[in-house]
PDB file of C-alpha atoms in Angstrom:
ATOM      1  CA  MET A   1     137.074  85.345  68.883  1.00  0.00           C
ATOM      2  CA  TYR A   2     136.021  86.377  72.384  1.00  0.00           C
ATOM      3  CA  ARG A   3     138.516  88.396  74.405  1.00  0.00           C
ATOM      4  CA  GLU A   4     138.099  88.647  78.143  1.00  0.00           C
ATOM      5  CA  LYS A   5     137.879  92.214  79.365  1.00  0.00           C
ATOM      6  CA  ALA A   6     140.967  93.386  81.215  1.00  0.00           C
ATOM      7  CA  TYR A   7     139.122  95.561  83.721  1.00  0.00           C
ATOM      8  CA  GLN A   8     136.012  94.902  85.792  1.00  0.00           C
ATOM      9  CA  VAL A   9     134.791  98.434  86.348  1.00  0.00           C
ATOM     10  CA  GLY A  10     133.076  99.909  89.366  1.00  0.00           C
ATOM     11  CA  VAL A  11     131.443 103.236  88.520  1.00  0.00           C
ATOM     12  CA  TYR A  12     131.440 105.715  91.408  1.00  0.00           C
ATOM     13  CA  ILE A  13     129.050 108.686  91.357  1.00  0.00           C
ATOM     14  CA  ARG A  14     128.600 111.236  94.114  1.00  0.00           C
ATOM     15  CA  LEU A  15     126.514 114.376  94.357  1.00  0.00           C
ATOM     16  CA  SER A  16     126.721 116.473  97.486  1.00  0.00           C
ATOM     17  CA  ARG A  17     123.864 118.614  98.722  1.00  0.00           C
ATOM     18  CA  ASP A  18     126.443 121.406  98.571  1.00  0.00           C
ATOM     19  CA  ASP A  19     126.741 120.908  94.806  1.00  0.00           C
ATOM     20  CA  GLY A  20     123.185 122.115  94.307  1.00  0.00           C
ATOM     21  CA  ASP A  21     120.407 120.167  92.633  1.00  0.00           C
ATOM     22  CA  ASP A  22     120.336 122.472  89.608  1.00  0.00           C
ATOM     23  CA  LYS A  23     124.008 122.119  88.713  1.00  0.00           C
ATOM     24  CA  GLU A  24     123.599 120.026  85.559  1.00  0.00           C
ATOM     25  CA  SER A  25     127.315 119.457  84.968  1.00  0.00           C
ATOM     26  CA  GLU A  26     127.567 117.564  88.266  1.00  0.00           C
ATOM     27  CA  SER A  27     124.209 115.779  88.279  1.00  0.00           C
ATOM     28  CA  VAL A  28     124.060 112.059  88.934  1.00  0.00           C
ATOM     29  CA  GLU A  29     122.540 111.458  85.502  1.00  0.00           C
ATOM     30  CA  ASN A  30     125.178 113.565  83.770  1.00  0.00           C
ATOM     31  CA  GLN A  31     128.018 111.779  85.588  1.00  0.00           C
ATOM     32  CA  ARG A  32     126.485 108.419  84.674  1.00  0.00           C
ATOM     33  CA  ASP A  33     126.209 109.358  80.982  1.00  0.00           C
ATOM     34  CA  ILE A  34     129.810 110.599  80.795  1.00  0.00           C
ATOM     35  CA  ILE A  35     131.177 107.454  82.436  1.00  0.00           C
ATOM     36  CA  ASN A  36     129.007 105.025  80.447  1.00  0.00           C
ATOM     37  CA  ASN A  37     130.091 106.684  77.190  1.00  0.00           C
ATOM     38  CA  TYR A  38     133.716 106.315  78.251  1.00  0.00           C
ATOM     39  CA  ILE A  39     133.263 102.625  79.054  1.00  0.00           C
ATOM     40  CA  GLU A  40     131.552 101.983  75.709  1.00  0.00           C
ATOM     41  CA  GLU A  41     134.529 103.523  73.891  1.00  0.00           C
ATOM     42  CA  HIS A  42     137.074 101.206  75.514  1.00  0.00           C
ATOM     43  CA  GLU A  43     136.984  97.505  74.643  1.00  0.00           C
ATOM     44  CA  ASP A  44     139.017  96.435  77.654  1.00  0.00           C
ATOM     45  CA  LEU A  45     136.475  97.837  80.151  1.00  0.00           C
ATOM     46  CA  GLU A  46     133.554  95.805  81.434  1.00  0.00           C
ATOM     47  CA  PHE A  47     130.893  97.491  83.558  1.00  0.00           C
ATOM     48  CA  THR A  48     130.496  95.485  86.773  1.00  0.00           C
ATOM     49  CA  ASP A  49     128.568  97.649  89.234  1.00  0.00           C
ATOM     50  CA  GLU A  50     127.513 101.195  90.014  1.00  0.00           C
ATOM     51  CA  TYR A  51     127.982 102.937  93.362  1.00  0.00           C
ATOM     52  CA  VAL A  52     126.004 106.150  93.938  1.00  0.00           C
ATOM     53  CA  ASP A  53     126.175 108.406  96.971  1.00  0.00           C
ATOM     54  CA  ASP A  54     123.573 111.070  96.237  1.00  0.00           C
ATOM     55  CA  GLY A  55     123.489 113.808  98.861  1.00  0.00           C
ATOM     56  CA  TYR A  56     126.726 112.856 100.641  1.00  0.00           C
ATOM     57  CA  THR A  57     129.579 115.225 101.354  1.00  0.00           C
ATOM     58  CA  GLY A  58     133.083 114.644 100.094  1.00  0.00           C
ATOM     59  CA  THR A  59     134.614 115.790 103.382  1.00  0.00           C
ATOM     60  CA  ASN A  60     134.701 112.258 104.807  1.00  0.00           C
ATOM     61  CA  PHE A  61     134.482 108.629 103.737  1.00  0.00           C
ATOM     62  CA  ASP A  62     131.272 107.933 105.664  1.00  0.00           C
ATOM     63  CA  ARG A  63     129.320 107.186 102.490  1.00  0.00           C
ATOM     64  CA  PRO A  64     127.399 103.893 102.099  1.00  0.00           C
ATOM     65  CA  SER A  65     128.170 103.249  98.438  1.00  0.00           C
ATOM     66  CA  PHE A  66     131.802 104.289  98.839  1.00  0.00           C
ATOM     67  CA  LYS A  67     132.158 101.704 101.624  1.00  0.00           C
ATOM     68  CA  ARG A  68     130.513  99.040  99.442  1.00  0.00           C
ATOM     69  CA  LEU A  69     132.854  99.964  96.583  1.00  0.00           C
ATOM     70  CA  ILE A  70     135.925  99.498  98.782  1.00  0.00           C
ATOM     71  CA  GLU A  71     134.569  96.141  99.993  1.00  0.00           C
ATOM     72  CA  ASP A  72     134.098  95.000  96.381  1.00  0.00           C
ATOM     73  CA  VAL A  73     137.662  96.065  95.508  1.00  0.00           C
ATOM     74  CA  ASN A  74     138.958  94.074  98.483  1.00  0.00           C
ATOM     75  CA  LYS A  75     136.874  91.034  97.421  1.00  0.00           C
ATOM     76  CA  GLY A  76     138.281  91.234  93.890  1.00  0.00           C
ATOM     77  CA  LYS A  77     134.861  91.883  92.326  1.00  0.00           C
ATOM     78  CA  ILE A  78     136.204  95.010  90.624  1.00  0.00           C
ATOM     79  CA  ASN A  79     139.756  95.973  89.678  1.00  0.00           C
ATOM     80  CA  CYS A  80     139.109  99.413  88.237  1.00  0.00           C
ATOM     81  CA  VAL A  81     137.167 102.429  89.540  1.00  0.00           C
ATOM     82  CA  ILE A  82     135.940 105.116  87.178  1.00  0.00           C
ATOM     83  CA  THR A  83     134.488 108.408  88.347  1.00  0.00           C
ATOM     84  CA  LYS A  84     133.763 111.680  86.528  1.00  0.00           C
ATOM     85  CA  ASP A  85     136.618 113.402  88.351  1.00  0.00           C
ATOM     86  CA  LEU A  86     138.553 112.963  91.568  1.00  0.00           C
ATOM     87  CA  SER A  87     136.432 115.519  93.427  1.00  0.00           C
ATOM     88  CA  ARG A  88     133.600 112.946  93.311  1.00  0.00           C
ATOM     89  CA  PHE A  89     135.763 110.234  94.868  1.00  0.00           C
ATOM     90  CA  ARG A  90     138.326 111.595  97.273  1.00  0.00           C
ATOM     91  CA  LYS A  91     138.019 113.094 100.700  1.00  0.00           C
ATOM     92  CA  ARG A  92     138.181 116.844 100.549  1.00  0.00           C
ATOM     93  CA  PRO A  93     140.624 118.450 102.987  1.00  0.00           C
ATOM     94  CA  TYR A  94     138.064 120.914 104.362  1.00  0.00           C
TER      95      TYR A  94
END
Protein backbone atom coordinates (compact mmCIF):
# COMPACT_ATOMS: atom_id res chain seq x y z
CA MET A 1 0.00 0.00 0.00
CA TYR A 2 1.38 3.39 -1.01
CA ARG A 3 1.62 6.03 1.71
CA GLU A 4 1.99 9.65 0.75
CA LYS A 5 5.05 11.27 2.27
CA ALA A 6 4.25 13.72 5.04
CA TYR A 7 7.04 16.16 4.22
CA GLN A 8 8.20 17.61 0.91
CA VAL A 9 11.80 18.42 1.73
CA GLY A 10 13.93 21.29 0.53
CA VAL A 11 17.61 20.63 1.19
CA TYR A 12 19.62 23.78 1.95
CA ILE A 13 23.42 23.73 1.64
CA ARG A 14 25.73 26.69 2.10
CA LEU A 15 29.50 27.00 2.07
CA SER A 16 31.06 30.36 2.75
CA ARG A 17 34.41 31.40 1.34
CA ASP A 18 35.28 32.02 4.99
CA ASP A 19 34.77 28.31 5.73
CA GLY A 20 37.77 27.42 3.60
CA ASP A 21 37.74 25.09 0.62
CA ASP A 22 39.75 22.41 2.43
CA LYS A 23 37.41 22.07 5.41
CA GLU A 24 35.97 18.65 4.57
CA SER A 25 33.43 18.59 7.41
CA GLU A 26 31.66 21.61 5.91
CA SER A 27 32.06 20.86 2.20
CA VAL A 28 29.05 21.00 -0.08
CA GLU A 29 29.47 17.32 -0.95
CA ASN A 30 29.76 16.32 2.70
CA GLN A 31 26.66 18.32 3.66
CA ARG A 32 24.76 16.75 0.77
CA ASP A 33 25.75 13.21 1.81
CA ILE A 34 24.77 13.76 5.45
CA ILE A 35 21.37 15.18 4.51
CA ASN A 36 20.61 12.57 1.83
CA ASN A 37 21.43 9.77 4.28
CA TYR A 38 19.08 11.34 6.80
CA ILE A 39 16.26 11.58 4.26
CA GLU A 40 16.75 7.95 3.20
CA GLU A 41 16.39 6.84 6.83
CA HIS A 42 13.01 8.53 7.30
CA GLU A 43 10.02 7.19 5.39
CA ASP A 44 7.94 10.32 5.85
CA LEU A 45 10.48 12.54 4.04
CA GLU A 46 10.41 13.07 0.29
CA PHE A 47 13.26 14.95 -1.38
CA THR A 48 11.76 17.77 -3.45
CA ASP A 49 14.59 20.16 -4.34
CA GLU A 50 18.10 21.21 -3.42
CA TYR A 51 19.22 24.79 -2.77
CA VAL A 52 22.98 25.45 -2.75
CA ASP A 53 24.70 28.73 -1.99
CA ASP A 54 28.37 27.95 -2.50
CA GLY A 55 30.64 30.85 -1.61
CA TYR A 56 28.01 32.99 0.14
CA THR A 57 28.36 34.44 3.60
CA GLY A 58 25.93 33.69 6.39
CA THR A 59 25.97 37.30 7.59
CA ASN A 60 22.97 38.25 5.45
CA PHE A 61 20.10 36.70 3.51
CA ASP A 62 21.29 37.99 0.13
CA ARG A 63 21.82 34.48 -1.22
CA PRO A 64 20.18 33.37 -4.50
CA SER A 65 19.28 29.82 -3.48
CA PHE A 66 18.10 30.93 -0.04
CA LYS A 67 15.71 33.38 -1.73
CA ARG A 68 14.46 30.64 -4.08
CA LEU A 69 13.97 28.33 -1.09
CA ILE A 70 11.82 30.91 0.71
CA GLU A 71 9.78 31.45 -2.47
CA ASP A 72 9.17 27.69 -2.75
CA VAL A 73 8.07 27.54 0.91
CA ASN A 74 5.64 30.40 0.27
CA LYS A 75 4.31 28.64 -2.86
CA GLY A 76 3.75 25.43 -0.89
CA LYS A 77 6.23 23.44 -3.00
CA ILE A 78 8.10 22.39 0.14
CA ASN A 79 6.92 22.15 3.75
CA CYS A 80 10.16 21.08 5.39
CA VAL A 81 13.72 22.43 5.19
CA ILE A 82 16.68 20.27 6.14
CA THR A 83 20.20 21.61 6.52
CA LYS A 84 23.34 20.14 8.09
CA ASP A 85 23.14 22.60 10.98
CA LEU A 86 21.63 26.00 11.66
CA SER A 87 24.90 27.81 10.95
CA ARG A 88 24.36 26.91 7.27
CA PHE A 89 20.87 28.43 7.23
CA ARG A 90 20.52 31.37 9.57
CA LYS A 91 21.87 34.87 9.44
CA ARG A 92 24.89 35.23 11.64
CA PRO A 93 24.81 38.21 14.01
CA TYR A 94 28.26 39.46 12.99
